[in-house]
Every structure is written in C-alpha cells, then in structure tokens.
C-alpha cells in the first residue's frame, strides 16, 4: 500500500496517459507508463510445471508486449505464409538506403490476437494485412515488435509500414491508415507503439527517410496534426503526460529529446546528448521527464516539463545527468523515487535516486541473466527482469541487490512482462504464458 500511494503521489504533478487504469495493463509499460504495476502481486517463483495457469501457442514471430484489458489479453504477431509472392507484389528496393538485410519474397500476414484471460483460449484473430515486406530485419528482430495499446474502448495496433489499425475490443475493424514505407537503419526493422490520451492517438515515425510524429483522432483515425522531425531511425515510444494543465509528448531520439504540445504539435523544448539507436522510453517523475539511451555511449537526464527552447546545456532545466551503464534496448522502471535500469543489454543493474540522479548502487551484476531485450517491471515490492533465454530473476525492491528467485521457462523471451493483480504475462517465441 505504501508503494502504491508513493507512486501515485509522485505522479500528481505529471500524470501519465494511462494513470486512470491501474487495474489493467493497457500499454506496454503499464498503467503508469513506467513499468510499475499498482496493486500487482504476481508469484515470485515458477517453472514449466509450477504456477503456470495457462500457456497458449503463438503462431508466427513477434516480440510485442501483451496488453491486458478486462478479461482479454492482446498480442501481435507476423506470420510468414511461405507462399511465393507474385512478382507484381514484390516491392522494388529503394537504393537511397543502405541495408545489411535481405527482404523476403513471400507473403507475410500481420496478425492481431485476443486471448481469454482466464483460460488462455484464443477468442479472436484478425489479419490486419498480408503483404511482402520491402526490407528484412535484424537477426534478433521481427515484423511484429511494436505493441498494441488500448483505452478500454478501442484497440490500436501499428505494424509500421504495413499500416495502423483500430479495432473495437470484439475485433471489429473501425478504421485504418497507411503512411507508406519506412526505411530503418541498415534494414534492421521497425517497432512503432502508439500511445492514446483522451481522444488523441500519437504515433512516432522516425526512420532513415523523412521522420515525423503525428496525432490522430482516436475515434475516427483522421489527422489532427503532423510534424516533420530532423531525426534518423529510433524505436522509441512517446511519453504522454499532463503537467500543470498542459499535455505534452516527450520523444527520445538520436539527435535530441523533444517535447510537443499534444493539442497543437508545437515543439515546447529540446535537449541533445543522447546516443544513436535510441530505444528506451522516458518516464515521468514529479516535474521532470527522465530520458536515457545506451548504445555506444551512456546518457540519462532529468528534464523539467516547464522547459522552453533548447536546454541541452541548461543546469536550471536539466535537474541532473548520469552517464554510466544506461540501457540500449530495455526501458527503465520507476518505483517511488527509485529508478532501476540495466546496462546496454546485460544483466547489470543500477539504481538511482530519481530526485537527485545519485547512484544508490551502480552496475551490479545479476546472476543467471545473459542478454536482455525485455524491460524490467515492478510489482508487490519486487523487480522482475527477463532475459532472451527465458530466465527471470526476481529481486526485492530496495537499496541493495537481494535475489529472491531465479525462474526458467523453455522459451525465448524478448517481450516485456505485463502484470495485472496476481497474474504475470510473458510472451515467448512459442507461447504466451499466464503465471499465477
């Protein structure tokens, strides 16, 4: 109870878009958009034979995080049909963009799945699109890496170059949009996760072509505004927060972190210093956005929401900076005034005081974990960290590393966990698991 009250109090000045839905997991980083599950209390220990309430087979490939609303669990996947494409359906490569991957020549289905939360049975399946991808992807990536999101009324799904789709929660298609091809750095692949706030849906589209961010009418899919961005490929999910009566969108990227006014798209502030290949999502703490990146470098900064203009060198509007052991792929998790994050893609954990940016402990190696793509989550006074080989290390939340359990499943896991009540959902390469 103390942790829940602390988390809610700390978000009083900066309210994440999903703060009104603590009993669901409507977004890949949860109801507070920071990896913390208010009221969550899932098991500490499990394996293939213990505390697995159900596991459902998953077709195709994907690493999108499952989301939960009411009695349904939603997840995305991409299925290679194996059918050779008609030559007229095979995209012509764009020679302007350097690539290290080879596009397929078979039709792929981009699929939305809904499962019964109580039993794991598939409730419905929708093929959003069937196309031949115009570029390949990194060997550790896939064509369904962006996660769905919901406001409890509609389900929003982005497959990037293959379309943005809106369904009702029974699977009826309400609207769809096509924004053309995106070209990612070296052809490594896309990952676009939309964010909904009120009646506005936000989608960040950074790639090697003309990058842009746009806001849509969530009910109709019509464009409210669209702004071009001076950015290259990033895989960052925007943070949408309300602060002192104004709602802003914070987007991390290689060149700069930028904030936009949700209502108009006007740029409010910007801050340079991030690393290339920006992936981790920002989190809101009090009156600041904590932003970080960690590919071939290290960057973390707490930027005040009331900043204006370029604050790259500002000591007044940037409350603190930290430049060691920041994450490449996983996002941080915020619990109260403690910020936990892993180093690059390794099982090496740091905890900062979110108020000051001072390290409580730094770069502590955790047992059993190898490479991590999944972001950590926090629930029930515990931290859950999952590696790509299906191992989850459970830690006691606190100012030192205390291992409570090491759990293993016979599956590869790149998707981040989702927690609702006593249940923990893990999306593996082969199965969707409900741990309870």
CSV table of C-alpha atoms in Angstrom, one decimal:
chain,number,residue,atom,x,y,z
A,1,UNK,CA,0.0,0.0,0.0
A,2,UNK,CA,2.8,2.4,0.9
A,3,UNK,CA,4.5,1.9,-2.5
A,4,UNK,CA,1.2,2.4,-4.4
A,5,UNK,CA,0.5,5.7,-2.5
A,6,UNK,CA,4.0,6.8,-3.1
A,7,UNK,CA,3.8,6.2,-6.8
A,8,UNK,CA,0.5,7.9,-7.2
A,9,UNK,CA,1.6,10.9,-5.2
A,10,UNK,CA,4.8,11.3,-7.3
A,11,UNK,CA,2.7,11.4,-10.4
A,12,UNK,CA,0.4,14.2,-9.1
A,13,UNK,CA,2.4,16.8,-11.0
A,14,UNK,CA,3.0,14.8,-14.1
A,15,UNK,CA,0.2,12.3,-14.9
A,16,UNK,CA,1.0,9.6,-17.5
A,17,UNK,CA,-1.7,8.9,-20.1
A,18,UNK,CA,-2.8,5.6,-18.5
A,19,UNK,CA,-2.9,6.6,-14.9
A,20,UNK,CA,-6.7,6.1,-14.8
A,21,UNK,CA,-6.5,2.4,-15.5
A,22,UNK,CA,-4.4,0.8,-12.7
A,23,UNK,CA,-6.3,-2.5,-12.8
A,24,UNK,CA,-5.3,-3.2,-16.4
A,25,UNK,CA,-2.1,-3.2,-18.4
A,26,UNK,CA,-3.2,-1.0,-21.4
A,27,UNK,CA,0.2,-0.1,-22.7
A,28,UNK,CA,3.5,-2.0,-22.9
A,29,UNK,CA,4.9,-0.1,-19.9
A,30,UNK,CA,1.7,-0.4,-17.9
A,31,UNK,CA,-0.9,1.9,-16.4
A,32,UNK,CA,1.7,4.5,-15.2
A,33,UNK,CA,3.9,4.2,-18.3
A,34,UNK,CA,6.9,3.4,-16.2
A,35,UNK,CA,6.9,-0.4,-15.6
A,36,UNK,CA,5.3,-0.3,-12.2
A,37,UNK,CA,2.1,-2.3,-11.5
A,38,UNK,CA,0.0,-0.6,-8.8
A,39,UNK,CA,-1.6,-3.4,-6.7
A,40,UNK,CA,0.2,-6.1,-8.6
A,41,UNK,CA,1.3,-9.1,-6.7
A,42,UNK,CA,2.3,-12.0,-9.0
A,43,UNK,CA,4.2,-15.1,-8.0
A,44,UNK,CA,7.8,-15.0,-7.0
A,45,UNK,CA,8.6,-18.5,-8.3
A,46,UNK,CA,7.6,-20.5,-11.3
A,47,UNK,CA,8.8,-23.0,-13.9
A,48,UNK,CA,7.1,-25.1,-16.7
A,49,UNK,CA,5.3,-27.2,-14.0
A,50,UNK,CA,4.7,-24.6,-11.3
A,51,UNK,CA,2.4,-21.5,-11.2
A,52,UNK,CA,1.7,-21.6,-14.9
A,53,UNK,CA,-2.0,-21.0,-15.0
A,54,UNK,CA,-2.0,-21.5,-18.8
A,55,UNK,CA,0.2,-21.2,-21.8
A,56,UNK,CA,-1.2,-20.6,-25.3
A,57,UNK,CA,0.7,-21.4,-28.5
A,58,UNK,CA,1.6,-18.4,-30.7
A,59,UNK,CA,1.8,-18.5,-34.5
A,60,UNK,CA,4.5,-16.7,-36.4
A,61,UNK,CA,7.1,-14.4,-34.8
A,62,UNK,CA,6.9,-11.3,-32.7
A,63,UNK,CA,8.2,-9.5,-29.6
A,64,UNK,CA,5.4,-7.1,-28.9
A,65,UNK,CA,4.4,-6.9,-25.3
A,66,UNK,CA,1.0,-8.3,-24.4
A,67,UNK,CA,-1.5,-5.8,-23.0
A,68,UNK,CA,-4.5,-6.7,-20.8
A,69,UNK,CA,-7.9,-5.1,-20.5
A,70,UNK,CA,-10.7,-6.7,-18.6
A,71,UNK,CA,-10.9,-10.4,-19.5
A,72,UNK,CA,-8.8,-10.2,-22.6
A,73,UNK,CA,-5.1,-10.3,-23.4
A,74,UNK,CA,-4.0,-8.8,-26.8
A,75,UNK,CA,-0.8,-9.6,-28.6
A,76,UNK,CA,0.6,-9.1,-32.2
A,77,UNK,CA,2.5,-11.4,-34.5
A,78,UNK,CA,3.7,-11.7,-38.0
A,79,UNK,CA,3.3,-15.0,-39.9
A,80,UNK,CA,5.4,-16.0,-43.0
A,81,UNK,CA,2.9,-17.8,-45.1
A,82,UNK,CA,5.6,-19.4,-47.1
A,83,UNK,CA,3.7,-18.6,-50.3
A,84,UNK,CA,6.0,-17.1,-53.0
A,85,UNK,CA,4.7,-13.7,-54.0
A,86,UNK,CA,3.5,-12.7,-57.4
A,87,UNK,CA,6.3,-10.5,-58.9
A,88,UNK,CA,4.0,-7.5,-59.0
A,89,UNK,CA,3.6,-7.7,-55.2
A,90,UNK,CA,7.3,-7.7,-54.5
A,91,UNK,CA,8.5,-4.2,-53.6
A,92,UNK,CA,11.3,-2.6,-55.6
A,93,UNK,CA,14.3,-1.8,-53.3
A,94,UNK,CA,15.0,1.9,-52.7
A,95,UNK,CA,18.7,2.3,-53.4
A,96,UNK,CA,18.9,5.5,-51.4
A,97,UNK,CA,19.1,3.5,-48.2
A,98,UNK,CA,22.0,1.3,-47.2
A,99,UNK,CA,20.9,-2.1,-45.9
A,100,UNK,CA,22.5,-5.2,-44.4
A,101,UNK,CA,19.4,-7.3,-44.5
A,102,UNK,CA,17.6,-9.0,-47.4
A,103,UNK,CA,13.8,-8.7,-47.8
A,104,UNK,CA,11.7,-11.8,-48.1
A,105,UNK,CA,9.9,-12.8,-51.3
A,106,UNK,CA,6.9,-14.5,-49.5
A,107,UNK,CA,3.6,-13.1,-48.3
A,108,UNK,CA,3.5,-12.2,-44.6
A,109,UNK,CA,0.4,-11.8,-42.5
A,110,UNK,CA,0.3,-9.1,-39.8
A,111,UNK,CA,-2.0,-10.5,-37.2
A,112,UNK,CA,-3.8,-9.3,-34.0
A,113,UNK,CA,-4.7,-12.0,-31.4
A,114,UNK,CA,-7.0,-11.8,-28.5
A,115,UNK,CA,-6.9,-14.4,-25.7
A,116,UNK,CA,-9.3,-15.2,-22.9
A,117,UNK,CA,-7.5,-14.0,-19.7
A,118,UNK,CA,-9.0,-16.8,-17.5
A,119,UNK,CA,-8.3,-19.8,-19.8
A,120,UNK,CA,-5.8,-18.7,-22.5
A,121,UNK,CA,-8.1,-19.8,-25.3
A,122,UNK,CA,-7.9,-17.7,-28.4
A,123,UNK,CA,-11.0,-15.5,-28.6
A,124,UNK,CA,-10.4,-13.9,-32.0
A,125,UNK,CA,-7.8,-13.4,-34.6
A,126,UNK,CA,-7.6,-10.7,-37.3
A,127,UNK,CA,-5.3,-10.5,-40.3
A,128,UNK,CA,-4.7,-6.7,-40.5
A,129,UNK,CA,-2.7,-7.0,-43.7
A,130,UNK,CA,-1.0,-9.5,-46.0
A,131,UNK,CA,2.0,-8.1,-47.8
A,132,UNK,CA,5.6,-8.8,-48.9
A,133,UNK,CA,7.9,-6.7,-46.7
A,134,UNK,CA,10.1,-4.2,-48.5
A,135,UNK,CA,13.1,-4.8,-46.2
A,136,UNK,CA,14.4,-7.6,-43.9
A,137,UNK,CA,15.2,-7.3,-40.2
A,138,UNK,CA,18.0,-7.8,-37.8
A,139,UNK,CA,18.5,-11.5,-36.9
A,140,UNK,CA,17.2,-10.8,-33.3
A,141,UNK,CA,14.2,-8.7,-34.6
A,142,UNK,CA,10.9,-9.4,-36.3
A,143,UNK,CA,8.0,-7.8,-38.1
A,144,UNK,CA,5.7,-7.5,-35.0
A,145,UNK,CA,7.8,-5.7,-32.5
A,146,UNK,CA,5.6,-2.7,-31.8
A,147,UNK,CA,3.0,-3.3,-29.0
A,148,UNK,CA,-0.7,-2.7,-29.1
A,149,UNK,CA,-2.4,-0.1,-26.8
A,150,UNK,CA,-6.0,0.4,-25.6
A,151,UNK,CA,-8.1,3.0,-23.9
A,152,UNK,CA,-10.7,0.4,-22.9
A,153,UNK,CA,-12.9,1.3,-25.8
A,154,UNK,CA,-10.7,0.6,-28.8
A,155,UNK,CA,-7.6,-1.4,-29.6
A,156,UNK,CA,-4.8,0.5,-31.5
A,157,UNK,CA,-2.2,-1.5,-33.5
A,158,UNK,CA,0.7,-0.3,-35.6
A,159,UNK,CA,2.6,-2.5,-38.0
A,160,UNK,CA,4.6,0.5,-39.2
A,161,UNK,CA,5.0,0.2,-43.0
A,162,UNK,CA,2.1,-2.2,-43.1
A,163,UNK,CA,-0.5,0.1,-41.5
A,164,UNK,CA,-2.1,1.5,-38.4
A,165,UNK,CA,-5.3,-0.2,-37.4
A,166,UNK,CA,-8.1,0.4,-34.9
A,167,UNK,CA,-10.5,-2.3,-33.6
A,168,UNK,CA,-13.2,-2.5,-31.0
A,169,UNK,CA,-12.4,-5.0,-28.3
A,170,UNK,CA,-14.5,-7.7,-30.0
A,171,UNK,CA,-12.2,-7.5,-33.1
A,172,UNK,CA,-14.3,-5.3,-35.4
A,173,UNK,CA,-12.2,-3.1,-37.6
A,174,UNK,CA,-13.1,0.6,-37.1
A,175,UNK,CA,-10.5,2.4,-39.2
A,176,UNK,CA,-7.1,2.0,-40.7
A,177,UNK,CA,-4.3,4.3,-42.1
A,178,UNK,CA,-1.4,3.7,-44.3
A,179,UNK,CA,1.6,6.1,-44.0
A,180,UNK,CA,3.8,4.4,-46.7
A,181,UNK,CA,7.1,2.7,-46.4
A,182,UNK,CA,9.6,3.3,-43.5
A,183,UNK,CA,13.3,2.6,-44.1
A,184,UNK,CA,15.1,1.7,-40.9
A,185,UNK,CA,18.8,2.0,-40.3
A,186,UNK,CA,20.6,-0.8,-42.2
A,187,UNK,CA,17.3,-2.5,-42.7
A,188,UNK,CA,17.2,-3.7,-39.1
A,189,UNK,CA,13.4,-3.4,-38.9
A,190,UNK,CA,10.6,-1.4,-37.3
A,191,UNK,CA,8.9,-1.1,-34.0
A,192,UNK,CA,6.1,1.5,-33.6
A,193,UNK,CA,4.0,1.5,-30.5
A,194,UNK,CA,1.1,4.1,-30.5
A,195,UNK,CA,0.0,6.0,-27.4
A,196,UNK,CA,-3.5,7.1,-26.7
A,197,UNK,CA,-4.5,10.0,-24.4
A,198,UNK,CA,-8.2,11.0,-24.3
A,199,UNK,CA,-9.4,11.2,-27.9
A,200,UNK,CA,-5.9,11.6,-29.3
A,201,UNK,CA,-3.7,8.8,-30.7
A,202,UNK,CA,0.1,9.6,-31.0
A,203,UNK,CA,2.5,7.7,-33.3
A,204,UNK,CA,6.2,8.4,-33.7
A,205,UNK,CA,7.6,7.5,-37.1
A,206,UNK,CA,11.4,8.0,-37.0
A,207,UNK,CA,13.3,6.3,-39.9
A,208,UNK,CA,16.0,7.0,-42.5
A,209,UNK,CA,13.6,8.8,-44.8
A,210,UNK,CA,11.6,11.9,-43.7
A,211,UNK,CA,10.8,11.2,-40.0
A,212,UNK,CA,7.6,12.6,-38.5
A,213,UNK,CA,5.3,12.5,-35.5
A,214,UNK,CA,1.5,12.8,-35.8
A,215,UNK,CA,-1.6,13.0,-33.7
A,216,UNK,CA,-4.9,11.4,-34.8
A,217,UNK,CA,-8.5,11.5,-33.7
A,218,UNK,CA,-8.6,8.2,-31.8
A,219,UNK,CA,-12.3,7.5,-32.7
A,220,UNK,CA,-12.0,8.4,-36.4
A,221,UNK,CA,-8.4,8.0,-37.4
A,222,UNK,CA,-8.3,11.4,-39.0
A,223,UNK,CA,-5.1,13.5,-38.7
A,224,UNK,CA,-5.2,16.3,-36.1
A,225,UNK,CA,-1.6,17.4,-36.9
A,226,UNK,CA,1.7,16.1,-38.3
A,227,UNK,CA,5.2,17.5,-37.7
A,228,UNK,CA,8.3,16.6,-39.6
A,229,UNK,CA,11.3,15.6,-37.4
A,230,UNK,CA,15.0,16.1,-38.0
A,231,UNK,CA,15.8,12.5,-36.9
A,232,UNK,CA,17.0,9.1,-38.1
A,233,UNK,CA,15.8,5.7,-37.1
A,234,UNK,CA,14.7,5.3,-33.5
A,235,UNK,CA,12.4,2.8,-31.8
A,236,UNK,CA,11.1,5.0,-29.1
A,237,UNK,CA,7.6,5.1,-27.7
A,238,UNK,CA,6.5,8.6,-26.8
A,239,UNK,CA,5.6,9.5,-23.2
A,240,UNK,CA,2.4,11.5,-22.9
A,241,UNK,CA,1.9,13.4,-19.7
A,242,UNK,CA,-0.2,16.1,-18.2
A,243,UNK,CA,1.7,18.8,-16.3
A,244,UNK,CA,0.2,22.0,-14.8
A,245,UNK,CA,-2.8,21.9,-17.2
A,246,UNK,CA,-0.9,21.2,-20.4
A,247,UNK,CA,-0.5,17.8,-22.0
A,248,UNK,CA,2.9,17.2,-23.7
A,249,UNK,CA,4.5,14.4,-25.7
A,250,UNK,CA,8.1,13.6,-24.9
A,251,UNK,CA,10.0,11.7,-27.6
A,252,UNK,CA,13.6,10.5,-27.3
A,253,UNK,CA,15.8,10.2,-30.4
A,254,UNK,CA,19.4,10.2,-31.6
A,255,UNK,CA,19.7,13.9,-32.2
A,256,UNK,CA,17.5,15.3,-29.4
A,257,UNK,CA,14.8,14.6,-26.9
A,258,UNK,CA,11.9,16.8,-27.9
A,259,UNK,CA,8.6,17.7,-26.2
A,260,UNK,CA,5.5,18.7,-28.2
A,261,UNK,CA,2.2,20.2,-27.2
A,262,UNK,CA,-0.4,17.4,-27.6
A,263,UNK,CA,-3.1,19.9,-28.7
A,264,UNK,CA,-1.2,21.7,-31.4
A,265,UNK,CA,2.0,19.8,-32.2
A,266,UNK,CA,4.1,22.9,-31.3
A,267,UNK,CA,7.6,22.0,-30.1
A,268,UNK,CA,8.0,23.1,-26.4
A,269,UNK,CA,11.6,22.1,-25.6
A,270,UNK,CA,14.5,20.0,-26.8
A,271,UNK,CA,17.7,18.5,-25.3
A,272,UNK,CA,20.6,17.0,-27.0
A,273,UNK,CA,23.2,14.4,-25.8
A,274,UNK,CA,21.5,11.1,-26.4
A,275,UNK,CA,23.2,8.1,-28.1
A,276,UNK,CA,22.5,6.7,-31.5
A,277,UNK,CA,19.8,4.0,-31.9
A,278,UNK,CA,17.5,5.4,-29.3
A,279,UNK,CA,15.1,2.9,-27.8
A,280,UNK,CA,14.3,3.3,-24.1
A,281,UNK,CA,11.1,5.2,-23.3
A,282,UNK,CA,11.1,8.2,-21.0
A,283,UNK,CA,9.4,8.1,-17.6
A,284,UNK,CA,7.7,10.9,-15.7
A,285,UNK,CA,8.8,11.7,-12.1
A,286,UNK,CA,7.4,14.8,-10.4
A,287,UNK,CA,8.1,17.8,-12.6
A,288,UNK,CA,10.7,16.0,-14.9
A,289,UNK,CA,10.9,13.6,-17.7
A,290,UNK,CA,13.8,11.1,-17.2
A,291,UNK,CA,15.2,10.2,-20.6
A,292,UNK,CA,18.0,7.7,-21.4
A,293,UNK,CA,19.8,5.8,-24.1
A,294,UNK,CA,22.8,3.5,-24.1
A,295,UNK,CA,24.1,2.3,-27.5
A,296,UNK,CA,27.9,3.0,-27.9
A,297,UNK,CA,27.6,5.5,-25.0
A,298,UNK,CA,25.6,6.4,-22.0
A,299,UNK,CA,23.0,9.2,-21.4
A,300,UNK,CA,20.4,9.9,-18.8
A,301,UNK,CA,18.9,13.2,-17.9
A,302,UNK,CA,16.0,14.6,-15.9
A,303,UNK,CA,14.5,17.4,-17.9
A,304,UNK,CA,11.9,19.7,-16.4
A,305,UNK,CA,8.5,19.8,-18.1
A,306,UNK,CA,8.3,23.5,-17.9
A,307,UNK,CA,11.5,23.9,-20.0
A,308,UNK,CA,11.4,26.0,-23.2
A,309,UNK,CA,13.7,26.0,-26.2
A,310,UNK,CA,17.0,24.2,-26.3
A,311,UNK,CA,18.1,23.1,-22.8
A,312,UNK,CA,21.0,20.9,-23.8
A,313,UNK,CA,23.4,23.0,-21.7
A,314,UNK,CA,21.0,24.2,-19.1
A,315,UNK,CA,21.7,23.5,-15.5
A,316,UNK,CA,18.4,25.0,-14.5
A,317,UNK,CA,16.1,23.0,-16.7
A,318,UNK,CA,18.1,19.7,-16.6
A,319,UNK,CA,17.9,18.7,-13.0
A,320,UNK,CA,20.6,16.0,-13.2
A,321,UNK,CA,22.6,13.9,-15.6
A,322,UNK,CA,24.0,10.4,-15.4
A,323,UNK,CA,26.4,8.9,-17.9
A,324,UNK,CA,27.2,5.3,-16.8
A,325,UNK,CA,25.6,1.9,-17.5
A,326,UNK,CA,22.4,3.1,-19.2
A,327,UNK,CA,20.3,0.7,-21.3
A,328,UNK,CA,20.4,0.1,-25.1
A,329,UNK,CA,17.1,-1.8,-25.6
A,330,UNK,CA,15.3,-2.1,-22.2
A,331,UNK,CA,13.5,0.9,-20.7
A,332,UNK,CA,13.9,1.8,-17.0
A,333,UNK,CA,11.4,1.0,-14.3
A,334,UNK,CA,10.4,3.7,-11.7
A,335,UNK,CA,9.1,2.8,-8.3
A,336,UNK,CA,8.5,5.7,-5.9
A,337,UNK,CA,11.7,7.7,-6.0
A,338,UNK,CA,13.9,4.7,-7.1
A,339,UNK,CA,14.9,4.4,-10.8
A,340,UNK,CA,16.2,1.0,-11.8
A,341,UNK,CA,17.8,0.2,-15.2
A,342,UNK,CA,20.1,-2.4,-16.8
A,343,UNK,CA,23.4,-1.6,-18.7
A,344,UNK,CA,23.2,-1.9,-22.5
A,345,UNK,CA,21.6,-5.4,-23.0
A,346,UNK,CA,23.4,-7.0,-20.0
A,347,UNK,CA,22.1,-8.3,-16.6
A,348,UNK,CA,23.9,-5.4,-14.8
A,349,UNK,CA,21.6,-3.3,-12.6
A,350,UNK,CA,21.9,0.3,-11.4
A,351,UNK,CA,19.5,2.1,-9.0
A,352,UNK,CA,19.4,5.9,-8.9
A,353,UNK,CA,17.6,8.3,-6.6
A,354,UNK,CA,15.2,9.8,-9.1
A,355,UNK,CA,15.2,13.1,-7.2
A,356,UNK,CA,18.9,13.7,-7.5
A,357,UNK,CA,20.3,11.3,-10.1
A,358,UNK,CA,22.7,9.9,-7.5
A,359,UNK,CA,23.5,6.2,-7.6
A,360,UNK,CA,22.1,4.1,-4.7
A,361,UNK,CA,24.0,1.2,-6.2
A,362,UNK,CA,25.7,1.0,-9.6
A,363,UNK,CA,26.3,-1.7,-12.2
A,364,UNK,CA,25.7,-4.7,-10.0
A,365,UNK,CA,25.9,-7.9,-12.0
A,366,UNK,CA,22.9,-10.2,-11.5
A,367,UNK,CA,23.1,-14.0,-11.5
A,368,UNK,CA,21.8,-16.2,-14.4
A,369,UNK,CA,20.8,-13.3,-16.7
A,370,UNK,CA,22.5,-13.1,-20.1
A,371,UNK,CA,21.2,-10.8,-22.9
A,372,UNK,CA,18.1,-8.7,-22.1
A,373,UNK,CA,15.7,-7.0,-24.6
A,374,UNK,CA,12.7,-7.1,-22.2
A,375,UNK,CA,12.2,-4.1,-19.9
A,376,UNK,CA,12.0,-4.8,-16.2
A,377,UNK,CA,8.7,-4.4,-14.3
A,378,UNK,CA,7.9,-3.9,-10.6
A,379,UNK,CA,5.1,-5.3,-8.5
A,380,UNK,CA,4.4,-6.4,-5.0
A,381,UNK,CA,7.7,-5.0,-3.6
A,382,UNK,CA,9.7,-6.9,-6.2
A,383,UNK,CA,11.5,-6.4,-9.5
A,384,UNK,CA,11.2,-8.8,-12.4
A,385,UNK,CA,14.0,-9.0,-15.0
A,386,UNK,CA,13.7,-11.3,-18.0
A,387,UNK,CA,16.4,-12.4,-20.4
A,388,UNK,CA,16.3,-13.6,-24.0
A,389,UNK,CA,16.7,-17.3,-22.9
A,390,UNK,CA,13.5,-17.3,-20.8
A,391,UNK,CA,15.2,-16.7,-17.4
A,392,UNK,CA,13.6,-14.3,-15.0
A,393,UNK,CA,15.4,-13.0,-11.9
A,394,UNK,CA,13.2,-11.7,-9.2
A,395,UNK,CA,14.7,-9.1,-6.8
A,396,UNK,CA,13.5,-7.5,-3.7
A,397,UNK,CA,12.9,-3.8,-4.3
A,398,UNK,CA,15.3,-1.8,-2.2
A,399,UNK,CA,18.6,-0.1,-2.0
A,400,UNK,CA,20.7,-3.2,-2.4
A,401,UNK,CA,20.5,-6.3,-4.7
A,402,UNK,CA,18.7,-9.1,-3.0
A,403,UNK,CA,17.8,-12.1,-5.2
A,404,UNK,CA,14.5,-13.8,-4.3
A,405,UNK,CA,14.2,-16.3,-7.1
A,406,UNK,CA,15.6,-17.4,-10.5
A,407,UNK,CA,12.9,-18.9,-12.7
A,408,UNK,CA,13.2,-20.5,-16.1
A,409,UNK,CA,10.8,-21.3,-19.0
A,410,UNK,CA,11.7,-23.4,-22.1
A,411,UNK,CA,11.1,-20.4,-24.4
A,412,UNK,CA,12.9,-17.4,-25.7
A,413,UNK,CA,11.6,-14.1,-24.5
A,414,UNK,CA,12.2,-10.6,-25.9
A,415,UNK,CA,8.8,-9.0,-25.0
A,416,UNK,CA,8.5,-7.1,-21.7
A,417,UNK,CA,6.3,-8.6,-18.9
A,418,UNK,CA,2.8,-7.4,-18.1
A,419,UNK,CA,1.3,-7.5,-14.6
A,420,UNK,CA,-2.3,-7.3,-13.5
A,421,UNK,CA,-3.2,-8.3,-10.0
A,422,UNK,CA,-1.8,-11.7,-9.2
A,423,UNK,CA,-1.0,-12.5,-12.8
A,424,UNK,CA,2.2,-12.1,-14.8
A,425,UNK,CA,2.0,-12.4,-18.5
A,426,UNK,CA,5.1,-13.4,-20.5
A,427,UNK,CA,5.2,-13.5,-24.3
A,428,UNK,CA,7.7,-16.0,-25.6
A,429,UNK,CA,8.7,-17.0,-29.1
A,430,UNK,CA,6.4,-20.1,-28.9
A,431,UNK,CA,3.9,-19.4,-26.2
A,432,UNK,CA,2.0,-16.8,-24.3
A,433,UNK,CA,2.2,-17.6,-20.6
A,434,UNK,CA,0.0,-16.6,-17.7
A,435,UNK,CA,1.9,-17.0,-14.4
A,436,UNK,CA,-0.4,-17.0,-11.3
